[in-house]
Coordinates of C-alpha atoms and ligand atoms in Angstrom, one line a residue:
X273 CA -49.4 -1.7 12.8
X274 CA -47.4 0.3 9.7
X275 CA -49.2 3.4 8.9
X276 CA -48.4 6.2 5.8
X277 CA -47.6 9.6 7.9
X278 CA -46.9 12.7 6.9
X279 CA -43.8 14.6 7.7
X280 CA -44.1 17.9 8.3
X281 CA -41.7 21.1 8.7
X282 CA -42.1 21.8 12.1
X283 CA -42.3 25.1 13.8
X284 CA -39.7 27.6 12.5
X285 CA -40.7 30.3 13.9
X286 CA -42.1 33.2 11.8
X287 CA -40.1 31.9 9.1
X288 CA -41.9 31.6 5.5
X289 CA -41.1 30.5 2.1
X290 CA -37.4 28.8 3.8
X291 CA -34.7 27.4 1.6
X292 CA -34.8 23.6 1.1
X293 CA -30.6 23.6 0.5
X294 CA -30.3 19.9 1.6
X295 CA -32.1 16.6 1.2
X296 CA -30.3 13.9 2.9
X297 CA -32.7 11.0 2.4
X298 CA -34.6 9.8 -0.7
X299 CA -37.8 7.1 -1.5
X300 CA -37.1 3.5 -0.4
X301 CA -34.6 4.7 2.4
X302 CA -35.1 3.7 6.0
X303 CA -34.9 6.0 8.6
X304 CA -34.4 6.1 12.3
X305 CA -36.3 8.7 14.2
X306 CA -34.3 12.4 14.6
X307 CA -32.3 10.8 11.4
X308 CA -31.9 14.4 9.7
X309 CA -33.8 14.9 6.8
X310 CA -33.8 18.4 5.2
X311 CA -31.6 21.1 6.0
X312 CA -33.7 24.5 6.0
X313 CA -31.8 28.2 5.9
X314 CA -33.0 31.6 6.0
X315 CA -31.1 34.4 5.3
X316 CA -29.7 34.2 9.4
X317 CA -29.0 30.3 10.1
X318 CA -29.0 26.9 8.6
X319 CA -31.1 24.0 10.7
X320 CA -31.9 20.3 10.2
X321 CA -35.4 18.9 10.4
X322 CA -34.8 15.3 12.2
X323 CA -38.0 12.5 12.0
X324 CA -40.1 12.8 14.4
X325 CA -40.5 8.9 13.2
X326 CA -38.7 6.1 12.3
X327 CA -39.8 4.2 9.3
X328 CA -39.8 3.2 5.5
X329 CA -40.1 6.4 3.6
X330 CA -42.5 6.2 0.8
X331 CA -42.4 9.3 -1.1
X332 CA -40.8 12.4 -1.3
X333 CA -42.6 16.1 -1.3
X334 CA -40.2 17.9 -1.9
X335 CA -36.3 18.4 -3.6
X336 CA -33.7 20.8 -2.7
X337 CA -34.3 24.3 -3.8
X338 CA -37.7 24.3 -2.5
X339 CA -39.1 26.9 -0.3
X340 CA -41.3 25.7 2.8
X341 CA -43.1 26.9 5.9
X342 CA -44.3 25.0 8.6
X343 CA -46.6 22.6 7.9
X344 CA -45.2 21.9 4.4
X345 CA -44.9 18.2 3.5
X346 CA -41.5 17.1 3.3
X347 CA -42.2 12.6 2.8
X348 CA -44.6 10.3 3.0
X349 CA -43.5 7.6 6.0
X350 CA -44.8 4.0 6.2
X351 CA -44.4 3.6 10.3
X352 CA -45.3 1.7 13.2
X353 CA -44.0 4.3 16.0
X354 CA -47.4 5.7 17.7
X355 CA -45.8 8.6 19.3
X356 CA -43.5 10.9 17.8
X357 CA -40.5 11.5 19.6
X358 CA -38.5 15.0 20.6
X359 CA -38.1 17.5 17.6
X360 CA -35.0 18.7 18.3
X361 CA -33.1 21.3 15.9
X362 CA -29.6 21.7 15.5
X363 CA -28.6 25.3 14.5
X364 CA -25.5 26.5 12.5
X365 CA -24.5 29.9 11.5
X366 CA -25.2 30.1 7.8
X367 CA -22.0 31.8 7.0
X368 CA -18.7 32.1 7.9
X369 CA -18.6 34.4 10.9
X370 CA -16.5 37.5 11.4
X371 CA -14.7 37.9 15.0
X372 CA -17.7 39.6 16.7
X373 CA -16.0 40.5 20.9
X374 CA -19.5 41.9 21.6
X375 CA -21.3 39.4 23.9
X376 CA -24.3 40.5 22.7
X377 CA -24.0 38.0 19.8
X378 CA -24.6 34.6 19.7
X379 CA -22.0 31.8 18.8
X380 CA -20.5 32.4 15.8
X381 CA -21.1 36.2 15.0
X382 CA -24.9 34.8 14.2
X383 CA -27.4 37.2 16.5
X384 CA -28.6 35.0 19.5
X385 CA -31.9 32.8 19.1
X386 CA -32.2 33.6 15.5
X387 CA -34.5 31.1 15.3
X388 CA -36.4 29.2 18.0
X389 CA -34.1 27.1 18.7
X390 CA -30.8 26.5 20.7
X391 CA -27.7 26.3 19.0
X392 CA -25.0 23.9 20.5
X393 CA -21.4 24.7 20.7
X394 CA -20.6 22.5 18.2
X395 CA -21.9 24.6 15.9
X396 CA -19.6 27.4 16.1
X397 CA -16.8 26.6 13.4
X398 CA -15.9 28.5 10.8
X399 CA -17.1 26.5 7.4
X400 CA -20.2 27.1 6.3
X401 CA -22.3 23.7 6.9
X402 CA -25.1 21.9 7.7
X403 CA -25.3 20.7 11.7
X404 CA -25.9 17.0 10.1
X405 CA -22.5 17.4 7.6
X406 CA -21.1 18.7 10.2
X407 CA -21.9 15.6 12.7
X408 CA -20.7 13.7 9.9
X409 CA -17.7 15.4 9.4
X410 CA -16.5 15.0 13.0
X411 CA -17.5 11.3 12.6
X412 CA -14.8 10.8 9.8
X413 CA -12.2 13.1 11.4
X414 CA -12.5 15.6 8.5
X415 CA -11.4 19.5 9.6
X416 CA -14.3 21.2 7.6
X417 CA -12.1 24.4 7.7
X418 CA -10.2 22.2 4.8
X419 CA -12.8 21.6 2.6
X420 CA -14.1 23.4 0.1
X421 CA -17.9 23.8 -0.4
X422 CA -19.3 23.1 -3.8
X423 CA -23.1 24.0 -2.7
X424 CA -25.0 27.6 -2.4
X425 CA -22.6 30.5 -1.2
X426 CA -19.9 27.8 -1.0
X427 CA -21.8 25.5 1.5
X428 CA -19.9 21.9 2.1
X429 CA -22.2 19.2 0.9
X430 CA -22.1 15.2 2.3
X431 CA -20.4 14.9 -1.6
X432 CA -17.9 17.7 -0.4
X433 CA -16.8 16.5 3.1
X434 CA -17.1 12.5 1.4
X435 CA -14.8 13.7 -2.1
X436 CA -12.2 15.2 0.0
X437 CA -12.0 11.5 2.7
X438 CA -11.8 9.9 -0.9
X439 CA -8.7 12.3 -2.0
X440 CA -7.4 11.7 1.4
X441 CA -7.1 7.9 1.1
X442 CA -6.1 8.0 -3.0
X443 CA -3.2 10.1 -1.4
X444 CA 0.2 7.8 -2.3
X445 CA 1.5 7.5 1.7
X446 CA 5.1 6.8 2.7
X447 CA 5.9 4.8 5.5
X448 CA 5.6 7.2 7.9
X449 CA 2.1 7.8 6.5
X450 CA 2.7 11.7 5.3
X451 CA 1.6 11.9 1.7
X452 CA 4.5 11.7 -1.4
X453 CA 2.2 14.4 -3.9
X454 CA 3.4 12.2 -7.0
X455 CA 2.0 14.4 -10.0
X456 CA -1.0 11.8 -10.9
X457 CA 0.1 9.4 -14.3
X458 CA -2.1 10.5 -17.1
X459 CA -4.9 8.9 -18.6
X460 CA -3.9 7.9 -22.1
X461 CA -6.3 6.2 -24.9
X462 CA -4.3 4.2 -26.5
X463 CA -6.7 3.3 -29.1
X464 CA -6.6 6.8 -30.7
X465 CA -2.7 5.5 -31.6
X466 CA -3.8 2.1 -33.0
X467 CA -5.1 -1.4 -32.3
X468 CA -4.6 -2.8 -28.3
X469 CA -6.0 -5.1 -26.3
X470 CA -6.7 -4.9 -22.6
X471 CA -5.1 -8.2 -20.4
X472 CA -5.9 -7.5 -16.9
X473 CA -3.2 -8.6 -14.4
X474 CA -3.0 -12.0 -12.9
X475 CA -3.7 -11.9 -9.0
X476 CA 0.4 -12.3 -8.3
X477 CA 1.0 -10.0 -10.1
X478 CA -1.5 -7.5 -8.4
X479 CA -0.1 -8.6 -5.0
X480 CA 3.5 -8.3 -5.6
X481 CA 3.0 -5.3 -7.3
X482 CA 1.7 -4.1 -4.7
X483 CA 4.5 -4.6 -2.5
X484 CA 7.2 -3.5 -4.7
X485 CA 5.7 -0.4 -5.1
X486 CA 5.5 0.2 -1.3
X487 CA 9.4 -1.3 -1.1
X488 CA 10.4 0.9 -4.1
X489 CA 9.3 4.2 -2.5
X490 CA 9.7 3.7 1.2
X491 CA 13.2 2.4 1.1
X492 CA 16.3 4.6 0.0
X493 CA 17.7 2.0 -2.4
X494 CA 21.3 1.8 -3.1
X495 CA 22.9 -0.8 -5.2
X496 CA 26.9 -2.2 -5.2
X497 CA 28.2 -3.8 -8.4
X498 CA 31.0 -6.1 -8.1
X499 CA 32.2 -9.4 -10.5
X500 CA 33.0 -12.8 -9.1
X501 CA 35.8 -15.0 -10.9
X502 CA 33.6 -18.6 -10.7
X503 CA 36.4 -20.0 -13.3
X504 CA 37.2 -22.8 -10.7
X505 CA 34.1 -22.8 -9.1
X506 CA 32.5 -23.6 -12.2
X507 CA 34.6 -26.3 -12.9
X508 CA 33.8 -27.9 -9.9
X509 CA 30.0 -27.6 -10.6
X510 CA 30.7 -29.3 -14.1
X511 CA 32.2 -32.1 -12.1
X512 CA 29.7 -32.3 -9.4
X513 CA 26.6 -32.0 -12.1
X514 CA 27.4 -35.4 -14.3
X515 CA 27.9 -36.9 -10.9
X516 CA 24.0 -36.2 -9.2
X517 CA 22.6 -35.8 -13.1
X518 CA 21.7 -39.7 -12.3
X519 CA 20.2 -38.7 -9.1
X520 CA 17.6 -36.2 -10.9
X521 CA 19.7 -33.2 -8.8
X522 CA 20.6 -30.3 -11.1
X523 CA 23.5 -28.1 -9.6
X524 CA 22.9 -24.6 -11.0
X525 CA 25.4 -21.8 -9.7
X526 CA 22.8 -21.1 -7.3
X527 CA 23.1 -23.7 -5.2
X528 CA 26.9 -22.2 -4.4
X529 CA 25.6 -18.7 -4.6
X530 CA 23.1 -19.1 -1.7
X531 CA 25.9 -21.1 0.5
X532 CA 28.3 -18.6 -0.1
X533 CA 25.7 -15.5 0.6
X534 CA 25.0 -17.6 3.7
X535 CA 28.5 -17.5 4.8
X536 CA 28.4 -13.5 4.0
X537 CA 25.5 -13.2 6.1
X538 CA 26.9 -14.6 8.8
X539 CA 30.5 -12.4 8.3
X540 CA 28.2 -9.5 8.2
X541 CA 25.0 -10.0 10.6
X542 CA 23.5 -6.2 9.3
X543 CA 22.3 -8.0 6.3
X544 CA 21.0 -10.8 8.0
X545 CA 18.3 -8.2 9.7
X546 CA 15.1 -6.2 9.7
X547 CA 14.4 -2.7 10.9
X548 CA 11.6 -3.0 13.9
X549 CA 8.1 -1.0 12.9
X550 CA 9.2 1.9 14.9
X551 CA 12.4 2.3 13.0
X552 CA 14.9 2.4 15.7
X553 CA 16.0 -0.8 16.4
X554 CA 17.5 -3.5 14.2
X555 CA 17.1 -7.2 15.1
X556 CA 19.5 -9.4 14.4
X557 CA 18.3 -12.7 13.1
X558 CA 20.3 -16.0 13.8
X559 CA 18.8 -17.8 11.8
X560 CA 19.6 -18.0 8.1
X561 CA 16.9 -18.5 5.6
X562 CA 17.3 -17.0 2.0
X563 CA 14.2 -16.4 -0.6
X564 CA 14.7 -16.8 -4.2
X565 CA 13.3 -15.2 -6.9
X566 CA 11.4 -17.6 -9.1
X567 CA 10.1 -16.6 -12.6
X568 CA 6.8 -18.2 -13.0
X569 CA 4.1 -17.9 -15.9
X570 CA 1.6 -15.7 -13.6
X571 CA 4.5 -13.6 -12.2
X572 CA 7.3 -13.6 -10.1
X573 CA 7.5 -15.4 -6.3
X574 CA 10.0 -16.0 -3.8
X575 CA 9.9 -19.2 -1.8
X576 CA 12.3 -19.5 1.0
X577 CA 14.9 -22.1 1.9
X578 CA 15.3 -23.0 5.5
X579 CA 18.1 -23.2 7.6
X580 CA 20.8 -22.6 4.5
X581 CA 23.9 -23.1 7.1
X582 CA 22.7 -26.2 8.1
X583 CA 22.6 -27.6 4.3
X584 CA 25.4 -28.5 2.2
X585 CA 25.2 -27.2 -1.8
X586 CA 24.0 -30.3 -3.5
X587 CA 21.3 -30.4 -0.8
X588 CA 20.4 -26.9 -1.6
X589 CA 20.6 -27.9 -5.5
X590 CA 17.7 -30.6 -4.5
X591 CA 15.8 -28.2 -2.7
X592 CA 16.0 -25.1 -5.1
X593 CA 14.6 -27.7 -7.7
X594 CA 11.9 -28.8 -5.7
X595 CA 10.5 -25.3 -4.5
X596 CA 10.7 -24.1 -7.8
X597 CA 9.0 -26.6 -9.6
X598 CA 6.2 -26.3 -7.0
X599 CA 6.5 -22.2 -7.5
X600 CA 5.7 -22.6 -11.1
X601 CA 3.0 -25.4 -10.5
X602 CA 1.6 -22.9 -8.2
X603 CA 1.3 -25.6 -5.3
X604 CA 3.7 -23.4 -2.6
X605 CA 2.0 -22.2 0.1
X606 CA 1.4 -19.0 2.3
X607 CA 4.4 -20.2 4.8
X608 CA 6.8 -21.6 1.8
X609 CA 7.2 -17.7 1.3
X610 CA 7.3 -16.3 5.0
X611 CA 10.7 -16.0 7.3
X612 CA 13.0 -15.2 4.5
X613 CA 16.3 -13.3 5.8
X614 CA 18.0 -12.2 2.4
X615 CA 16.9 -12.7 -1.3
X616 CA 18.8 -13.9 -4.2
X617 CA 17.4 -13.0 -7.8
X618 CA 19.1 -14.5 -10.3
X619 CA 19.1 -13.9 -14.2
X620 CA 21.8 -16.1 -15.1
X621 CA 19.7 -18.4 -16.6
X622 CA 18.5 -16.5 -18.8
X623 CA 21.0 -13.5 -19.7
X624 CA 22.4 -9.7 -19.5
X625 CA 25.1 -8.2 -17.6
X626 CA 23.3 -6.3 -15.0
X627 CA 20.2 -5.4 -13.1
X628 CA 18.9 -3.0 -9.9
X629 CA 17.1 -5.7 -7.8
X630 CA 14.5 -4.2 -5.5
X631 CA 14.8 -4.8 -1.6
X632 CA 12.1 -7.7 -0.4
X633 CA 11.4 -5.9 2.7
X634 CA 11.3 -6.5 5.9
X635 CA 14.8 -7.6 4.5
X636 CA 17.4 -5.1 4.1
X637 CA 19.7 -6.4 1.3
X638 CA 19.2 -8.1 -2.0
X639 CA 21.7 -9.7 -4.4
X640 CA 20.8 -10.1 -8.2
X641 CA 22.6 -12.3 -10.3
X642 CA 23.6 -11.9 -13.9
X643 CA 25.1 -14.2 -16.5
X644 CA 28.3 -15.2 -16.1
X645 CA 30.9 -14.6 -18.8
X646 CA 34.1 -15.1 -19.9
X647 CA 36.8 -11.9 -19.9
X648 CA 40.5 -11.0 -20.4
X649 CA 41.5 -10.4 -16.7
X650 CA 44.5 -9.0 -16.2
X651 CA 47.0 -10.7 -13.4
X652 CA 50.7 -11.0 -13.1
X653 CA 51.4 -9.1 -16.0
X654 CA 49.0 -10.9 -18.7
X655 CA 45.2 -11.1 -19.5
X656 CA 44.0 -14.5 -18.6
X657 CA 41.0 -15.8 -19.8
X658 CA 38.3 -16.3 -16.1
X659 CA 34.9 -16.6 -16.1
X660 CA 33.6 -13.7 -14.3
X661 CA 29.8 -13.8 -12.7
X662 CA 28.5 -9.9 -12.2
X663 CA 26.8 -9.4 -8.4
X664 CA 24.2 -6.8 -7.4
X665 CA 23.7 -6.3 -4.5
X666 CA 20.7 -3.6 -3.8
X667 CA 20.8 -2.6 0.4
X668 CA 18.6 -0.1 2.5
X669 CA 21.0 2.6 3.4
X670 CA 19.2 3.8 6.5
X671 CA 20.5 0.5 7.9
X672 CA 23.9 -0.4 5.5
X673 CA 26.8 1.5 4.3
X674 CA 27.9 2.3 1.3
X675 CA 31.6 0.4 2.8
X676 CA 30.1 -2.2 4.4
X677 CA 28.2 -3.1 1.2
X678 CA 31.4 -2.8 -0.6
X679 CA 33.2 -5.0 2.1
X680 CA 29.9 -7.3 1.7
X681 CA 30.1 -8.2 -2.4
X682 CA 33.9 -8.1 -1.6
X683 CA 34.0 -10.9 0.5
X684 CA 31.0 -12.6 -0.9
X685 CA 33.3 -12.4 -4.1
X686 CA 36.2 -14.0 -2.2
X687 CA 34.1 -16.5 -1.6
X688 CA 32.7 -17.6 -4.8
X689 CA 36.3 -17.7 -6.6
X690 CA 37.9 -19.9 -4.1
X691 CA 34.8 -22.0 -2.5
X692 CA 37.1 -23.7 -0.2
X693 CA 37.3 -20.8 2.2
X694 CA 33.3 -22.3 2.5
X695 CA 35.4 -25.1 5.0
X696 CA 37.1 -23.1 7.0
Ligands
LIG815 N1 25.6 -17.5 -15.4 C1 25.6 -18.4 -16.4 N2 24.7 -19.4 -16.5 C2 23.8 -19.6 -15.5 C3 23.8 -18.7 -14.4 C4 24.7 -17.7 -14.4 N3 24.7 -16.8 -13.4 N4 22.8 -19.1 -13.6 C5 22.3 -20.2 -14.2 N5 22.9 -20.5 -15.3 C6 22.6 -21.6 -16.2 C7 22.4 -22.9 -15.4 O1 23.6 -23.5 -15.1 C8 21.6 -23.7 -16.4 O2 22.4 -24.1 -17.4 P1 22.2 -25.6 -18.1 O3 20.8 -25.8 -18.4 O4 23.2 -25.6 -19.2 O5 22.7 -26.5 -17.0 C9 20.7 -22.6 -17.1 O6 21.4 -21.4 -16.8 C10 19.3 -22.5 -16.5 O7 19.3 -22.4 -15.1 P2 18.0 -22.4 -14.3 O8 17.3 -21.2 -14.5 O9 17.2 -23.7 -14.6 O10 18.4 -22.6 -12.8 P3 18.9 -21.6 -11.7 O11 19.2 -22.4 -10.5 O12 20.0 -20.7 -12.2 O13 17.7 -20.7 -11.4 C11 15.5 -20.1 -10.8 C12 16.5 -21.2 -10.8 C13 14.2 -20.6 -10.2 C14 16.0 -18.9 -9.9 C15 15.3 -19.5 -12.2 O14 14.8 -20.5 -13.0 C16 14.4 -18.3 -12.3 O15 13.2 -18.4 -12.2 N6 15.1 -17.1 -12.5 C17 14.4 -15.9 -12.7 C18 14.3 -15.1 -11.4 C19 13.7 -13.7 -11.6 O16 12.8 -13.6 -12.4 N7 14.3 -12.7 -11.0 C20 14.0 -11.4 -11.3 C21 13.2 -10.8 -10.1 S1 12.8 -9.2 -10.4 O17 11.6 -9.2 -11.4

């Protein structure tokens, strides 16, 4: 049967009128017997008063800043335990200690059995604590040494040692986990310059934010800029668009771009690969599927065509319209996105002359399109009119070269203004 019992301070030894510098619980919390509730310190050492039950408590007595003795009230406990169990009190030196060789001292500097109670090993550290933040420091990992103390005499508090596993975790981490200490963005009110609104991001957003950010800042980006003459390539597409307009197939550029980026992967397998976690090994994949960026209204995705080198272009054309339809009705799913080997973002559609495409890792090379346009090009002693596509192509230089990228667009290039090398 539940029954309302008082909590007492228990024997402290001659000790009267002790500091109340910690109250870990509060009314309405329930407790576990030797849960620690106060912490007590005199002017020689800190020590926690455990429960003697376990229970509902119904009450508190008393607040931090209080001074007690034994037999003061510290809660009122609704309990059904009939005997109370062990009072055990953990003891910590209440300050810092200085290095003390004499053996006549106790751990810590403190003078031996200060109070009437044994002090553990564990207690003798240098930051000045309580034994229960210190338990749950060593619980979270936390080196008490680092933190600083915001309570009496520069005590650490629960807030203290739980502030600085907070800091810890807001820390921006790299990807070999060591913190990046970016200066923090500032915190602007915008309405003090005039009328906004506030249009929280849409969840695609949030996720591939997410993971640009991590790909902008662990990877050491380069990118190669290079122009492709599509003059005859584009003439070909022409052709080969009124001829499948009938079919419901639309052959874009990129059909050719991601059969031509195939046949570059497979001239340069680097870029068709992924660093292992550890960082040392690169595997080689020999398969060849390539994401592509899709503009949709909630944000950007990038489905992933399957086995490119098996496919021919106006079968990629059918397939590039399907998955991006079904990107921007938001019907792909969690696998239509997984496995890709390279990925090809492409602006063309829509316009400028260049862009810094960021690496979709695991993947190690990117290629952004741009709008193709016509130019004077020089050749055999005139300017000729050619239409000229520009290529970048963005590539993680712990794994590529800065020559082999060159060597990459170059041929990729090659490619693309004479698409019958595709056959050989
Ligand atoms: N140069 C000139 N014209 C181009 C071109 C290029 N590089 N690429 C495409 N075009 C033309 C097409 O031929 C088409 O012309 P017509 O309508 O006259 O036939 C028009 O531009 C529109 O093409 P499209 O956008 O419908 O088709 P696509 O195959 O080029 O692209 C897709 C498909 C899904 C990639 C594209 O719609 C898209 O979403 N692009 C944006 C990708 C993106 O946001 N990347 C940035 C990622 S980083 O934030």
């Amino acid at each position: 049967m539940a029954e309302l019992k008082k909590i007492l301070v228990p024997d402290i030894g001659n000790f009267k009128g002790v500091n109340v510098i910690e109250v870990f619980v509060k009314a309405g919390d329930t407790i576990r017997a030797e849960d620690a509730l106060i912490t007590l310190e005199t002017d020689k050492a800190a020590m926690d008063v455990p429960s003697p039950y376990s229970g509902v408590i119904k009450e508190m007595k008393i607040k931090a800043g209080d001074k007690v003795s034994q037999g003061s009230v510290i809660l009122l406990l609704e309990s059904s335990d009939a005997a109370p169990t062990m009072q055990p009190v953990a003891v910590a030196p209440v300050l810092p200690p200085s290095p003390q060789p004499s053996s006549a001292r106790g751990e810590g500097g403190t003078p031996a059995q200060a109070l009437p109670v044994p002090a553990t090993a564990s207690t003798a550290t240098k930051a000045h604590a309580s034994p229960a933040i210190r338990r749950f420091a060593r619980e979270l990992g936390v080196d008490l040494a680092q933190v600083r103390g915001s309570g009496e005499k520069g005590r650490v508090t629960k807030d203290d040692v739980q502030n600085f596993v907070k800091a810890a975790l807001a820390q921006p981490r790299d990807a070999t986990g060591s913190g990046l200490r970016i200066a923090e963005m500032p915190v602007v009110d915008f309405a003090q310059f005039g009328v906004v609104e506030t249009r929280p991001l849409s969840r695609i957003q949030k996720l591939s934010g997410a993971n640009l950010h991590r790909n902008w800042v662990s990877i050491p980006h380069v990118t190669q800029f290079d122009e492709a003459d599509i003059t005859e390539m584009e003439a070909f597409r022409k052709q080969l668009g009124e001829e499948y307009a009938q079919q419901g197939i639309k052959i874009t550029p990129l059909a050719f771009l991601l059969k031509a980026v195939m046949e570059a992967l497979q001239h340069f397998p680097d870029f068709n690969a992924s660093l292992d976690a550890g960082g040392e090994n690169l595997i080689l994949k020999k398969y060849c599927h390539i994401g592509v960026a899709v503009d949709t209204p909630d944000g950007l995705m990038v489905p992933v065509l399957r086995d490119v080198d098996c496919k021919g272009i106006v079968q990629l054309a059918k397939e590039l319209g399907e998955i991006s339809a079904r990107a921007r009705d938001k019907k792909l799913s969690a696998a239509d996105m997984q496995g890709g080997c390279f990925t090809i973002s492409s602006l063309g559609g829509i316009g400028g002359t260049a862009f810094t495409p960021i690496i979709n890792a695991p993947e190690v090379a990117i290629l952004g399109v741009s709008r193709s346009c016509m130019k004077p090009v020089y050749r055999n002693g005139e300017f000729v009119p050619r239409l000229m596509l520009p290529l970048a192509l963005s590539y993680d230089h712990r794994v590529i070269d800065g020559a082999s990228a060159a060597h990459f667009t170059v041929y990729l290039s090659q490619i693309l203004a004479d698409i019958r090398r595709l056959a050989l």
